Structures are given as C-alpha cells and as structure tokens.
C-alpha cells in the first residue's frame, strides 16, 4: 500500500500493528480505515484515531480470545492517540 | 482448500507467490495418496487378466508414485524458501549439518531395505520386484526419491524457522501452526512413500503389522491436513476482518 505510506499517522499505526499482525498489518489497517471510517489511509487524521481504535479492538477480538494481547495492543494505540493529541494541543497553544 | 483460499486472498501481496507454492504443494500431497492408489488398482486389475502387463503396471505405478513427492516437495520448497528470504532468515550451519545427518540415516536405511529386497527376491525370481535393471532403479527411482525427501525435509525445516521467527504475535501463532502442519504432512508423506517403495511385505515384519502402521501414518497425515486447514483459516481471518 504505497499510496498510504506518506501519511505519518497511518505509518505509526501500522508500526504498532506490525508487532501483532506482522506482514498483514498494513493491509489490516487499510481495511479498518476504508471499511469503518470510509476514508482512504492518506486521509487519516488524529481525530479519527479513537474511532479507529474501537474498530481495531472489535476486529482483533475476532482474531484472538487472548484479552492480554488485545489490551496491550489497544493500549499502545491509545498512547499514540494521546501523544498525537498532546502534540497537536501544544502546536495549537503555540 | 483453505490454504488455497488464503493464498488467493494474499495473491497480490509480497507473500502471495510463497503461499501459492505452498498451497500447490499441499494440493499435490493431498491428491498424491488416492490418485496413484487408484491408478495402481486399475493397472493391477488389467495385469490380472493380462499377465504380460504386470511389469508395465508395476513400473507405471512406481513412477506415478514418485512423481507426487517430486512435484509436491518442489512446490513446498520454493514456497518455504521464498518466505525465508522475505523474512531475511537463514538456515544455520549447525541445523544444516543435523538435517544432512538425518537425511543420510533415512537414505542409507532406505537403500539397505531396497537392496535387501532385491537380493532376496532375485533368489526366487528371475525379475526383481521393480521390473527394472538395478542401474535404472538407482537412477530413476532411488535417487529421485532421496532428492524429493531432502527438499521435503528442507521445506519443513524452513517453514519451522519462518513460523518461529516471523514478525507479528498473532500472525506468528497461525504460521507456527501451519509450519507444524507442514512438518507432520511432509514427515507422514515420506513415511508412507518409504514403506511403499521399500515393499516390506517381503521383510521380517508381518503384513498385518504393516497395515496397522500405514493406517497409523495415514491418521497422522489427516491430522496434518486438519491443522493446515485450521492455520490457513486463521490467516484468512486476519485478511478478512
């Protein structure tokens, strides 16, 4: 999915997902964005992250019953969302 | 069938060709049991009514049985190698030595049984059980079988390496199951070919014991295919949710 690789936020989400889904990470995130947010990966913004994380949680729950993995994965994404929002607020305040 | 569906889903990805090869290899192994058996039954029934056809029936059956592992393990080997290269993994020198040692043991014991069989049957019959001169038997049956088993074992080992080292916790779990399934299928397939080509009914083991043993291996073979379907289904789910 080269077309989506220039979106930094998308890349960060894929990087976290890679730890859990390996080579399928990129395709998995593209599907979640397109099917549930009805956007292209290039259009992913920080305001979409909360909804995306919810959908990712649902999707990963279908793949594994291991709640520890699900919690760990979504916690990583929530941390990314928090950092992104914090960064954005800091820029806005400036 | 599940692996085929999965390989179709990922056909346009980096791993697409690797899974397509693995799927093709698994297909050959799955059909490799009933088809040669059916051909052998048909040829033997013709040979029963036309005794002059017995030699041809045996030769054709042997070559058909040989074709299956040659083609199947070639596909599996190219699939596993492709996955290994994509993950930048390598077979270590120590593992290669162990693999070669295992293969040498299998090969030498195989040759021992074949030649013991030839020697004992030559004493009571003017023709060998394979209806082939020894040099042709070595060149066109023994060497190709040994070659196919070596690449089969290598493919199984490479899949084990990929399954244990690929990135992605959930992806790795599915690939680990797939690699175990492939190890079981390759091992059971080699065991079945081993018994069939060695023709041990003339050896010390009784026919009843061998039939039970073959059924046991077939059971393991089936377990391997069930595991393969489960792993493929899990991988397919990752690409669908």
XYZ file of C-alpha atoms in Angstrom:
335
model
C 0.000 0.000 0.000
C 2.482 2.584 -1.146
C -0.187 5.215 -1.642
C -0.774 5.406 2.106
C 2.824 5.390 3.215
C 3.243 9.177 3.171
C 0.678 9.621 5.946
C 2.823 9.691 9.101
C -0.066 8.847 11.433
C -1.019 5.869 9.303
C 2.609 4.689 9.360
C 2.704 4.951 13.155
C -0.494 2.897 13.499
C 0.899 0.283 11.104
C 4.194 0.161 13.014
C 2.351 -0.664 16.245
C 0.121 -3.193 14.459
C 3.137 -4.893 12.872
C 4.123 -6.204 16.323
C 0.849 -8.167 16.428
C -0.050 -8.888 12.813
C 3.344 -8.920 11.107
C 3.211 -8.624 7.314
C -0.593 -8.408 7.420
C -0.516 -5.188 9.494
C -0.568 -2.736 6.591
C -3.487 -4.464 4.865
C -5.383 -4.825 8.156
C -5.204 -1.096 8.970
C -6.085 -0.065 5.407
C -9.194 -2.285 5.632
C -10.257 -0.847 9.003
C -9.892 2.720 7.713
C -11.667 2.085 4.430
C -14.472 -0.133 5.738
C -15.281 1.598 9.028
C -14.119 5.206 8.658
C -14.952 5.274 4.922
C -11.758 7.119 4.186
C -8.565 6.444 2.345
C -5.472 5.834 4.510
C -3.966 9.143 3.327
C -6.924 10.980 4.861
C -6.426 9.535 8.359
C -6.299 12.304 10.960
C -5.759 12.324 14.714
C -9.475 12.915 15.290
C -10.174 9.534 13.631
C -7.898 7.630 15.995
C -10.402 6.999 18.821
C -12.967 5.528 16.427
C -10.274 3.564 14.599
C -9.010 2.089 17.880
C -12.551 0.982 18.764
C -12.906 -0.781 15.424
C -9.451 -2.328 15.752
C -10.415 -3.654 19.205
C -13.525 -5.289 17.711
C -11.569 -6.751 14.780
C -8.733 -8.140 16.918
C -11.291 -9.654 19.310
C -12.463 -11.728 16.351
C -8.895 -12.960 15.775
C -7.954 -13.918 19.323
C -9.517 -14.559 22.692
C -6.300 -13.531 24.401
C -7.504 -10.381 26.204
C -3.968 -9.578 27.342
C -2.844 -9.132 23.727
C -5.945 -7.101 22.838
C -5.454 -4.794 25.823
C -1.734 -4.409 25.183
C -2.292 -3.618 21.505
C -5.062 -1.081 22.085
C -3.107 0.493 24.959
C -0.237 1.099 22.528
C -2.631 2.715 20.063
C -4.252 4.819 22.801
C -0.816 6.004 23.845
C -0.173 7.043 20.249
C -3.524 8.862 20.178
C -2.736 10.649 23.449
C 0.727 11.680 22.248
C -0.662 12.881 18.933
C -3.394 14.930 20.651
C -0.891 16.305 23.142
C 1.419 17.285 20.288
C -1.468 18.910 18.436
C -2.643 20.894 21.506
C 0.892 22.071 22.087
C 1.132 23.284 18.481
C -2.293 24.961 18.742
C -1.306 26.694 22.015
C 1.824 27.953 20.366
C -8.730 -25.891 0.165
C -8.458 -23.326 2.994
C -4.800 -22.725 2.155
C -5.756 -22.214 -1.475
C -8.349 -19.624 -0.460
C -5.828 -17.869 1.756
C -3.189 -17.879 -0.981
C -5.777 -16.367 -3.343
C -6.559 -13.594 -0.820
C -2.867 -12.701 -0.413
C -2.005 -13.318 -4.066
C -1.156 -9.648 -4.694
C 0.992 -9.223 -1.596
C 4.706 -9.887 -1.002
C 3.960 -13.340 0.438
C 1.491 -14.190 -2.334
C 3.748 -16.361 -4.504
C 5.139 -18.207 -1.464
C 1.696 -19.202 -0.206
C 0.589 -20.081 -3.745
C 3.522 -22.533 -3.989
C 2.770 -23.993 -0.547
C -0.864 -24.389 -1.497
C 0.062 -26.119 -4.766
C 2.422 -28.463 -2.888
C -0.259 -29.313 -0.315
C -2.721 -29.976 -3.135
C -0.295 -32.421 -4.786
C 0.250 -34.203 -1.473
C -3.487 -34.379 -0.764
C -4.228 -35.901 -4.178
C -0.981 -37.852 -4.054
C -2.491 -40.589 -1.936
C -5.746 -41.507 -3.692
C -4.739 -40.884 -7.336
C -1.630 -43.150 -7.507
C -3.533 -45.776 -5.461
C -6.416 -45.640 -7.945
C -4.062 -45.836 -10.925
C -2.280 -48.780 -9.307
C -5.592 -50.608 -8.714
C -6.673 -50.068 -12.330
C -3.303 -51.169 -13.742
C -3.131 -54.209 -11.470
C -6.634 -55.275 -12.405
C -5.616 -55.084 -16.088
C -2.460 -57.048 -15.260
C -4.556 -59.721 -13.541
C -6.379 -60.512 -16.767
C -3.306 -59.870 -18.993
C -0.269 -61.268 -17.117
C 2.089 -59.823 -19.735
C 1.132 -56.359 -18.497
C 2.325 -57.000 -14.912
C 5.787 -55.500 -15.451
C 4.394 -52.387 -17.163
C 1.753 -51.973 -14.430
C 4.399 -52.113 -11.688
C 6.747 -49.714 -13.496
C 3.996 -47.178 -14.258
C 2.654 -47.348 -10.676
C 6.134 -46.785 -9.253
C 6.805 -43.764 -11.469
C 3.377 -42.251 -10.778
C 4.002 -42.624 -7.019
C 7.408 -40.994 -7.432
C 6.023 -38.019 -9.375
C 3.865 -36.902 -6.419
C 6.620 -36.171 -3.854
C 8.895 -34.759 -6.546
C 6.345 -32.182 -7.652
C 4.788 -31.560 -4.215
C 8.047 -31.088 -2.318
C 9.421 -28.875 -5.105
C 6.441 -26.544 -4.735
C 6.689 -26.592 -0.930
C 10.414 -25.957 -1.044
C 10.082 -22.918 -3.297
C 7.266 -21.599 -1.069
C 9.196 -22.024 2.174
C 12.395 -20.602 0.636
C 10.510 -17.566 -0.594
C 9.073 -16.920 2.901
C 12.507 -17.473 4.442
C 14.113 -14.923 2.114
C 11.350 -12.373 2.672
C 11.931 -12.563 6.423
C 15.720 -12.455 5.857
C 16.203 -15.733 7.738
C 18.940 -18.290 7.113
C 19.468 -21.973 7.794
C 22.356 -22.098 10.279
C 25.374 -24.344 9.669
C 24.555 -26.482 12.708
C 20.958 -27.009 11.589
C 22.136 -27.863 8.077
C 24.523 -30.481 9.489
C 21.764 -32.033 11.601
C 19.417 -32.031 8.616
C 22.026 -33.739 6.420
C 22.736 -36.295 9.161
C 19.023 -37.122 9.445
C 18.754 -37.369 5.684
C 21.831 -39.636 5.422
C 20.329 -42.009 8.018
C 16.976 -42.101 6.176
C 18.733 -42.564 2.809
C 21.124 -45.306 3.890
C 18.376 -47.301 5.634
C 16.180 -46.856 2.538
C 18.929 -48.157 0.236
C 19.603 -51.049 2.647
C 15.943 -52.152 2.518
C 15.704 -51.750 -1.267
C 18.828 -53.808 -1.945
C 17.979 -56.431 0.675
C 14.612 -56.720 -1.007
C 16.207 -57.047 -4.445
C 18.667 -59.700 -3.220
C 16.014 -61.852 -1.505
C 13.606 -61.699 -4.446
C 16.257 -62.295 -7.085
C 16.880 -65.643 -5.412
C 13.329 -66.851 -6.179
C 12.510 -64.849 -9.295
C 14.346 -64.029 -12.484
C 12.976 -60.472 -12.330
C 13.225 -58.000 -9.461
C 10.138 -56.636 -7.730
C 10.523 -53.328 -9.596
C 10.919 -54.929 -13.065
C 13.868 -52.622 -13.717
C 17.609 -53.252 -14.063
C 19.497 -52.135 -10.956
C 21.202 -49.163 -12.637
C 17.847 -47.827 -13.876
C 16.292 -48.414 -10.460
C 19.060 -46.417 -8.795
C 18.978 -43.595 -11.358
C 15.242 -43.195 -11.818
C 13.694 -44.391 -8.557
C 16.138 -44.276 -5.643
C 17.937 -41.003 -6.467
C 14.726 -39.051 -7.288
C 13.066 -40.338 -4.088
C 16.070 -39.335 -1.982
C 16.198 -35.945 -3.701
C 12.497 -35.298 -3.133
C 12.768 -36.276 0.554
C 15.742 -33.985 1.050
C 13.914 -30.984 -0.374
C 10.781 -32.022 1.542
C 12.696 -32.120 4.827
C 14.385 -28.835 3.983
C 10.998 -27.237 3.215
C 9.607 -28.494 6.536
C 12.621 -27.125 8.420
C 12.447 -23.763 6.608
C 8.750 -23.482 7.445
C 9.575 -24.216 11.089
C 12.162 -21.405 11.010
C 9.697 -18.971 9.432
C 6.936 -19.994 11.849
C 9.122 -19.295 14.865
C 10.698 -16.058 13.679
C 8.161 -14.159 11.590
C 7.046 -10.766 12.925
C 3.600 -10.327 14.453
C 2.419 -12.114 17.585
C -0.945 -13.264 16.197
C 0.373 -13.856 12.689
C 3.252 -15.921 14.097
C 0.870 -18.137 16.097
C -1.026 -19.044 12.922
C 2.157 -19.563 10.939
C 3.574 -21.746 13.724
C 0.508 -23.989 13.443
C 0.939 -24.013 9.667
C 4.628 -24.929 9.938
C 3.810 -27.779 12.377
C 1.138 -28.996 9.959
C 3.613 -28.965 7.073
C 6.225 -30.826 9.174
C 3.616 -33.504 10.018
C 2.410 -33.767 6.401
C 5.934 -33.976 4.943
C 7.027 -36.497 7.601
C 3.966 -38.710 7.160
C 4.191 -38.477 3.386
C 7.853 -39.556 3.443
C 6.993 -42.405 5.818
C 4.230 -43.683 3.524
C 6.452 -43.480 0.409
C 9.240 -45.141 2.369
C 7.101 -48.131 3.297
C 5.535 -48.413 -0.159
C 8.803 -48.230 -2.091
C 10.734 -50.471 0.271
C 7.947 -53.051 -0.138
C 8.465 -54.557 3.300
C 5.916 -57.334 2.917
C 8.899 -59.483 1.966
C 10.826 -58.437 5.048
C 10.585 -59.542 8.629
C 7.515 -57.503 9.536
C 4.170 -59.210 9.074
C 1.625 -57.765 6.632
C -0.870 -57.179 9.465
C 1.640 -55.112 11.400
C 2.452 -53.034 8.303
C -1.209 -52.364 7.517
C -1.767 -51.122 11.087
C 1.361 -48.972 10.812
C 0.252 -47.492 7.453
C -3.188 -46.684 8.905
C -1.484 -45.011 11.854
C 0.616 -42.862 9.490
C -2.489 -42.048 7.433
C -4.155 -40.868 10.632
C -1.185 -38.582 11.363
C -1.330 -37.403 7.737
C -5.001 -36.482 8.190
C -4.199 -34.627 11.437
C -1.566 -32.659 9.497
C -4.112 -31.605 6.886
C -6.658 -30.633 9.570
C -4.005 -28.467 11.281
C -3.119 -26.919 7.914
C -6.774 -26.050 7.297
C -7.085 -24.519 10.793
C -3.936 -22.419 10.358
C -5.000 -21.274 6.880
C -8.415 -20.360 8.229
C -6.840 -18.232 10.993
C -4.549 -16.486 8.493
C -7.517 -15.956 6.183
C -9.454 -14.355 9.043
C -6.611 -11.862 9.610
C -7.027 -10.759 5.983
C -10.815 -10.566 6.186
C -11.753 -8.767 9.435
